[in-house]
Amino acid sequence: MTNDDWSKLVDTTDEWITTRTGIKERHFAAPDQATSDLVVEAAKLAVKDARVDYDEIEVIIVGTVGADNAYPSTGNWVQKKLGLKPIPSFDISAACSSFLYGLILGDSLIKAGIANTILVSSAEIMSRIINWEDRNTCVLFGDGAGAAVLRGSSGEEGILSSCWGADGNLGDLLVQPAGGSAMPASAETVAKKLHSVHMKGNEVFKHAVRRMEESAITAIKRANLTSKDIDLFIPHQANYRIIDATIRRAKIPLEKTYISIDKTANMSGATIPVAIDMARQEGRIKPGDNVLTSAFGAGFTWAGLVIKF
Ligand code: ACO
């Protein structure tokens, strides 16, 4: 769906969206697809790429704010749809930071000896939870899914460092107010469009820049590296101006920064794994590269990782 497509539905223009956000187009799931269907497609590609068998997977972690149902978890549906054994499968809710939270959790399970092969995925169907009449938010998001197979290794590759955090005091700045225990669904909540994204964009912008910079710098330091050692930075893609401000503050050159927001918009937690895959397919990541990634999202939540490929 292009910016021009949106301009036929709400009072906006390609020029406004492009200059304010860097977004040119986004992809929306088909009406008969649920979040778990997107995870299954991404998982199949990841399993093939990792050259593992499905029955080697010991845990499924899915990051999403748009689960198929309130319960069971999307992870449970993925287990069923992939025909896997009765392994632990569950969701984590960390919005745009959910893939990085999932990697940190999966890495910790491996290092603790609890499991050795873990499917980590993040997926969102944002088109189902945006207010299609609110130009302030609807144009910013896309749908998608990404997945990775994590596996214990004695080699040099893998997650070199990580950091993560959250500040629930700022939760009201980016929230889907209704549909949970605090505000159960009613005719009134539907009429008032409280089941969609509510956001104070300017505030989110400021915190995103600060936390993404901080996460990037902390992850680099914890890996005992400097920013010169980073071969590619893959930031969360919410707004090109957030990325630009973050790299200026963290002193990371634009040439070493991967930008995919023009093609995908903000797919919340799915953004980073999809961007990693796009960068690999374009040859921007080579074996031995140090890839830095950092994310920020509703909660507020944030995280940073350095991964050696
Ligand atoms: N088309 C045209 N005009 C618009 C649109 C639109 N789609 N959306 C808002 N406007 C108008 C506003 O109504 C406002 O008009 P007014 O001055 O007459 O009231 C004007 O544009 C300026 O609005 P601002 O909010 O000041 O615009 P800003 O430059 O801050 O950009 C934006 C808004 C893009 C939302 C920005 O604040 C942003 O990206 N914030 C980060 C939010 C985000 O990405 N959240 C995603 C989830 S969190 C995450 O992933 C990090």
GROMACS .gro file of N, CA and C in nm, residues 135-232:
model
  294
  135ARG      N    1  -0.511   1.007   1.053
  135ARG     CA    2  -0.392   1.026   0.969
  135ARG      C    3  -0.264   1.037   1.052
  136ASN      N    4  -0.279   1.076   1.180
  136ASN     CA    5  -0.160   1.091   1.265
  136ASN      C    6  -0.089   0.959   1.288
  137THR      N    7  -0.162   0.848   1.281
  137THR     CA    8  -0.100   0.718   1.311
  137THR      C    9  -0.111   0.617   1.197
  138CYS      N   10  -0.221   0.620   1.121
  138CYS     CA   11  -0.246   0.508   1.028
  138CYS      C   12  -0.138   0.492   0.922
  139VAL      N   13  -0.077   0.602   0.880
  139VAL     CA   14   0.019   0.593   0.768
  139VAL      C   15   0.155   0.537   0.811
  140LEU      N   16   0.175   0.523   0.943
  140LEU     CA   17   0.310   0.492   0.993
  140LEU      C   18   0.343   0.343   0.994
  141PHE      N   19   0.242   0.257   0.981
  141PHE     CA   20   0.265   0.115   1.013
  141PHE      C   21   0.245   0.021   0.894
  142GLY      N   22   0.308  -0.097   0.905
  142GLY     CA   23   0.293  -0.204   0.807
  142GLY      C   24   0.282  -0.337   0.879
  143ASP      N   25   0.252  -0.442   0.803
  143ASP     CA   26   0.241  -0.577   0.860
  143ASP      C   27   0.363  -0.659   0.818
  144GLY      N   28   0.399  -0.757   0.899
  144GLY     CA   29   0.510  -0.844   0.859
  144GLY      C   30   0.550  -0.938   0.970
  145ALA      N   31   0.644  -1.023   0.938
  145ALA     CA   32   0.697  -1.118   1.037
  145ALA      C   33   0.841  -1.151   1.001
  146GLY      N   34   0.920  -1.179   1.103
  146GLY     CA   35   1.056  -1.225   1.083
  146GLY      C   36   1.086  -1.334   1.184
  147ALA      N   37   1.181  -1.420   1.152
  147ALA     CA   38   1.213  -1.529   1.245
  147ALA      C   39   1.360  -1.564   1.235
  148ALA      N   40   1.411  -1.620   1.344
  148ALA     CA   41   1.550  -1.667   1.347
  148ALA      C   42   1.554  -1.797   1.425
  149VAL      N   43   1.647  -1.885   1.388
  149VAL     CA   44   1.672  -2.004   1.469
  149VAL      C   45   1.800  -1.978   1.547
  150LEU      N   46   1.791  -1.979   1.679
  150LEU     CA   47   1.910  -1.961   1.764
  150LEU      C   48   1.962  -2.098   1.803
  151ARG      N   49   2.095  -2.111   1.804
  151ARG     CA   50   2.151  -2.240   1.839
  151ARG      C   51   2.283  -2.219   1.913
  152GLY      N   52   2.307  -2.299   2.016
  152GLY     CA   53   2.433  -2.290   2.090
  152GLY      C   54   2.550  -2.321   1.999
  153SER      N   55   2.662  -2.249   2.021
  153SER     CA   56   2.778  -2.267   1.935
  153SER      C   57   2.904  -2.237   2.014
  154SER      N   58   3.012  -2.306   1.982
  154SER     CA   59   3.138  -2.274   2.050
  154SER      C   60   3.222  -2.180   1.965
  155GLY      N   61   3.168  -2.140   1.848
  155GLY     CA   62   3.242  -2.051   1.758
  155GLY      C   63   3.236  -1.907   1.806
  156GLU      N   64   3.295  -1.818   1.727
  156GLU     CA   65   3.301  -1.676   1.765
  156GLU      C   66   3.172  -1.602   1.733
  157GLU      N   67   3.090  -1.662   1.643
  157GLU     CA   68   2.970  -1.592   1.601
  157GLU      C   69   2.862  -1.599   1.710
  158GLY      N   70   2.768  -1.507   1.700
  158GLY     CA   71   2.657  -1.509   1.795
  158GLY      C   72   2.637  -1.374   1.861
  159ILE      N   73   2.561  -1.374   1.969
  159ILE     CA   74   2.528  -1.249   2.037
  159ILE      C   75   2.645  -1.211   2.128
  160LEU      N   76   2.714  -1.102   2.095
  160LEU     CA   77   2.831  -1.061   2.172
  160LEU      C   78   2.793  -0.983   2.296
  161SER      N   79   2.686  -0.906   2.286
  161SER     CA   80   2.645  -0.825   2.403
  161SER      C   81   2.499  -0.786   2.388
  162SER      N   82   2.441  -0.748   2.499
  162SER     CA   83   2.302  -0.702   2.494
  162SER      C   84   2.273  -0.610   2.611
  163CYS      N   85   2.169  -0.529   2.593
  163CYS     CA   86   2.115  -0.451   2.704
  163CYS      C   87   1.966  -0.435   2.676
  164TRP      N   88   1.888  -0.420   2.781
  164TRP     CA   89   1.744  -0.399   2.762
  164TRP      C   90   1.689  -0.322   2.879
  165GLY      N   91   1.572  -0.260   2.858
  165GLY     CA   92   1.512  -0.182   2.965
  165GLY      C   93   1.367  -0.151   2.933
  166ALA      N   94   1.300  -0.094   3.034
  166ALA     CA   95   1.160  -0.055   3.014
  166ALA      C   96   1.124   0.052   3.117
  167ASP      N   97   1.030   0.139   3.083
  167ASP     CA   98   0.981   0.240   3.177
  167ASP      C   99   0.829   0.249   3.165
  168GLY      N  100   0.760   0.174   3.251
  168GLY     CA  101   0.614   0.169   3.248
  168GLY      C  102   0.548   0.301   3.285
  169ASN      N  103   0.625   0.395   3.346
  169ASN     CA  104   0.568   0.526   3.379
  169ASN      C  105   0.523   0.601   3.254
  170LEU      N  106   0.580   0.563   3.139
  170LEU     CA  107   0.550   0.635   3.014
  170LEU      C  108   0.456   0.554   2.924
  171GLY      N  109   0.393   0.452   2.981
  171GLY     CA  110   0.308   0.362   2.904
  171GLY      C  111   0.193   0.432   2.832
  172ASP      N  112   0.140   0.539   2.893
  172ASP     CA  113   0.025   0.608   2.832
  172ASP      C  114   0.057   0.682   2.703
  173LEU      N  115   0.184   0.702   2.674
  173LEU     CA  116   0.221   0.780   2.555
  173LEU      C  117   0.202   0.701   2.425
  174LEU      N  118   0.194   0.569   2.438
  174LEU     CA  119   0.173   0.483   2.319
  174LEU      C  120   0.099   0.359   2.368
  175VAL      N  121  -0.031   0.356   2.341
  175VAL     CA  122  -0.114   0.254   2.406
  175VAL      C  123  -0.235   0.219   2.320
  176GLN      N  124  -0.275   0.092   2.327
  176GLN     CA  125  -0.404   0.051   2.271
  176GLN      C  126  -0.495   0.036   2.392
  177PRO      N  127  -0.580   0.137   2.421
  177PRO     CA  128  -0.644   0.144   2.553
  177PRO      C  129  -0.741   0.029   2.586
  178ALA      N  130  -0.819  -0.016   2.488
  178ALA     CA  131  -0.929  -0.108   2.521
  178ALA      C  132  -0.900  -0.250   2.475
  179GLY      N  133  -0.977  -0.342   2.535
  179GLY     CA  134  -0.968  -0.483   2.495
  179GLY      C  135  -0.902  -0.570   2.598
  180GLY      N  136  -0.839  -0.508   2.698
  180GLY     CA  137  -0.778  -0.585   2.806
  180GLY      C  138  -0.859  -0.573   2.934
  181SER      N  139  -0.802  -0.617   3.047
  181SER     CA  140  -0.877  -0.618   3.173
  181SER      C  141  -0.905  -0.476   3.224
  182ALA      N  142  -0.819  -0.379   3.187
  182ALA     CA  143  -0.840  -0.243   3.235
  182ALA      C  144  -0.962  -0.178   3.169
  183MET      N  145  -0.988  -0.216   3.046
  183MET     CA  146  -1.102  -0.157   2.973
  183MET      C  147  -1.155  -0.262   2.877
  184PRO      N  148  -1.238  -0.354   2.928
  184PRO     CA  149  -1.289  -0.461   2.841
  184PRO      C  150  -1.368  -0.406   2.723
  185ALA      N  151  -1.374  -0.484   2.618
  185ALA     CA  152  -1.446  -0.441   2.498
  185ALA      C  153  -1.593  -0.418   2.529
  186SER      N  154  -1.646  -0.308   2.475
  186SER     CA  155  -1.790  -0.279   2.486
  186SER      C  156  -1.828  -0.202   2.361
  187ALA      N  157  -1.958  -0.183   2.343
  187ALA     CA  158  -2.003  -0.107   2.226
  187ALA      C  159  -1.941   0.032   2.230
  188GLU      N  160  -1.926   0.088   2.352
  188GLU     CA  161  -1.870   0.222   2.365
  188GLU      C  162  -1.722   0.227   2.324
  189THR      N  163  -1.644   0.125   2.369
  189THR     CA  164  -1.500   0.127   2.334
  189THR      C  165  -1.481   0.112   2.183
  190VAL      N  166  -1.570   0.037   2.121
  190VAL     CA  167  -1.560   0.021   1.975
  190VAL      C  168  -1.597   0.153   1.907
  191ALA      N  169  -1.708   0.214   1.953
  191ALA     CA  170  -1.753   0.340   1.893
  191ALA      C  171  -1.646   0.449   1.907
  192LYS      N  172  -1.576   0.448   2.021
  192LYS     CA  173  -1.474   0.552   2.044
  192LYS      C  174  -1.338   0.516   1.986
  193LYS      N  175  -1.332   0.405   1.914
  193LYS     CA  176  -1.209   0.358   1.849
  193LYS      C  177  -1.093   0.344   1.949
  194LEU      N  178  -1.126   0.285   2.062
  194LEU     CA  179  -1.023   0.266   2.165
  194LEU      C  180  -0.947   0.134   2.151
  195HIS      N  181  -0.979   0.059   2.045
  195HIS     CA  182  -0.906  -0.067   2.020
  195HIS      C  183  -0.795  -0.045   1.916
  196SER      N  184  -0.752   0.077   1.904
  196SER     CA  185  -0.647   0.106   1.805
  196SER      C  186  -0.533   0.183   1.872
  197VAL      N  187  -0.429   0.207   1.792
  197VAL     CA  188  -0.307   0.273   1.842
  197VAL      C  189  -0.338   0.418   1.882
  198HIS      N  190  -0.305   0.455   2.006
  198HIS     CA  191  -0.315   0.595   2.051
  198HIS      C  192  -0.175   0.639   2.089
  199MET      N  193  -0.132   0.749   2.029
  199MET     CA  194   0.010   0.783   2.043
  199MET      C  195   0.032   0.933   2.051
  200LYS      N  196   0.122   0.975   2.143
  200LYS     CA  197   0.169   1.114   2.142
  200LYS      C  198   0.301   1.114   2.064
  201GLY      N  199   0.289   1.135   1.931
  201GLY     CA  200   0.401   1.115   1.839
  201GLY      C  201   0.527   1.191   1.876
  202ASN      N  202   0.511   1.321   1.914
  202ASN     CA  203   0.631   1.401   1.945
  202ASN      C  204   0.706   1.347   2.066
  203GLU      N  205   0.630   1.305   2.168
  203GLU     CA  206   0.692   1.251   2.289
  203GLU      C  207   0.764   1.120   2.258
  204VAL      N  208   0.694   1.034   2.181
  204VAL     CA  209   0.755   0.905   2.145
  204VAL      C  210   0.887   0.930   2.071
  205PHE      N  211   0.883   1.027   1.982
  205PHE     CA  212   1.002   1.061   1.901
  205PHE      C  213   1.122   1.092   1.992
  206LYS      N  214   1.101   1.180   2.089
  206LYS     CA  215   1.213   1.223   2.176
  206LYS      C  216   1.272   1.107   2.254
  207HIS      N  217   1.183   1.028   2.316
  207HIS     CA  218   1.231   0.915   2.397
  207HIS      C  219   1.297   0.810   2.309
  208ALA      N  220   1.244   0.790   2.188
  208ALA     CA  221   1.300   0.688   2.098
  208ALA      C  222   1.445   0.721   2.064
  209VAL      N  223   1.471   0.847   2.030
  209VAL     CA  224   1.608   0.887   1.994
  209VAL      C  225   1.702   0.863   2.113
  210ARG      N  226   1.660   0.909   2.232
  210ARG     CA  227   1.748   0.898   2.349
  210ARG      C  228   1.777   0.752   2.384
  211ARG      N  229   1.673   0.670   2.387
  211ARG     CA  230   1.691   0.530   2.429
  211ARG      C  231   1.762   0.446   2.323
  212MET      N  232   1.735   0.475   2.195
  212MET     CA  233   1.804   0.396   2.091
  212MET      C  234   1.952   0.430   2.088
  213GLU      N  235   1.985   0.557   2.108
  213GLU     CA  236   2.127   0.596   2.114
  213GLU      C  237   2.194   0.527   2.234
  214GLU      N  238   2.128   0.539   2.350
  214GLU     CA  239   2.182   0.482   2.475
  214GLU      C  240   2.201   0.330   2.460
  215SER      N  241   2.102   0.261   2.402
  215SER     CA  242   2.110   0.114   2.387
  215SER      C  243   2.224   0.077   2.292
  216ALA      N  244   2.238   0.154   2.183
  216ALA     CA  245   2.344   0.124   2.086
  216ALA      C  246   2.480   0.139   2.153
  217ILE      N  247   2.499   0.250   2.224
  217ILE     CA  248   2.631   0.276   2.286
  217ILE      C  249   2.660   0.172   2.395
  218THR      N  250   2.559   0.138   2.475
  218THR     CA  251   2.580   0.038   2.582
  218THR      C  252   2.616  -0.098   2.522
  219ALA      N  253   2.544  -0.138   2.416
  219ALA     CA  254   2.573  -0.270   2.355
  219ALA      C  255   2.714  -0.273   2.298
  220ILE      N  256   2.756  -0.163   2.234
  220ILE     CA  257   2.893  -0.157   2.178
  220ILE      C  258   2.995  -0.171   2.292
  221LYS      N  259   2.975  -0.095   2.399
  221LYS     CA  260   3.070  -0.100   2.512
  221LYS      C  261   3.075  -0.238   2.574
  222ARG      N  262   2.958  -0.299   2.593
  222ARG     CA  263   2.955  -0.432   2.656
  222ARG      C  264   3.021  -0.539   2.570
  223ALA      N  265   3.030  -0.514   2.439
  223ALA     CA  266   3.098  -0.610   2.350
  223ALA      C  267   3.248  -0.580   2.344
  224ASN      N  268   3.293  -0.481   2.426
  224ASN     CA  269   3.433  -0.436   2.424
  224ASN      C  270   3.476  -0.390   2.285
  225LEU      N  271   3.385  -0.320   2.218
  225LEU     CA  272   3.414  -0.268   2.085
  225LEU      C  273   3.399  -0.116   2.087
  226THR      N  274   3.435  -0.051   1.977
  226THR     CA  275   3.404   0.090   1.959
  226THR      C  276   3.313   0.099   1.836
  227SER      N  277   3.256   0.216   1.814
  227SER     CA  278   3.163   0.227   1.701
  227SER      C  279   3.234   0.200   1.567
  228LYS      N  280   3.367   0.220   1.565
  228LYS     CA  281   3.443   0.191   1.440
  228LYS      C  282   3.442   0.042   1.407
  229ASP      N  283   3.424  -0.043   1.510
  229ASP     CA  284   3.425  -0.189   1.487
  229ASP      C  285   3.291  -0.240   1.434
  230ILE      N  286   3.191  -0.153   1.430
  230ILE     CA  287   3.058  -0.197   1.385
  230ILE      C  288   3.053  -0.190   1.232
  231ASP      N  289   3.019  -0.303   1.169
  231ASP     CA  290   3.013  -0.307   1.024
  231ASP      C  291   2.878  -0.260   0.971
  232LEU      N  292   2.773  -0.287   1.047
  232LEU     CA  293   2.639  -0.243   1.004
  232LEU      C  294   2.552  -0.219   1.126
   0.00000   0.00000   0.00000
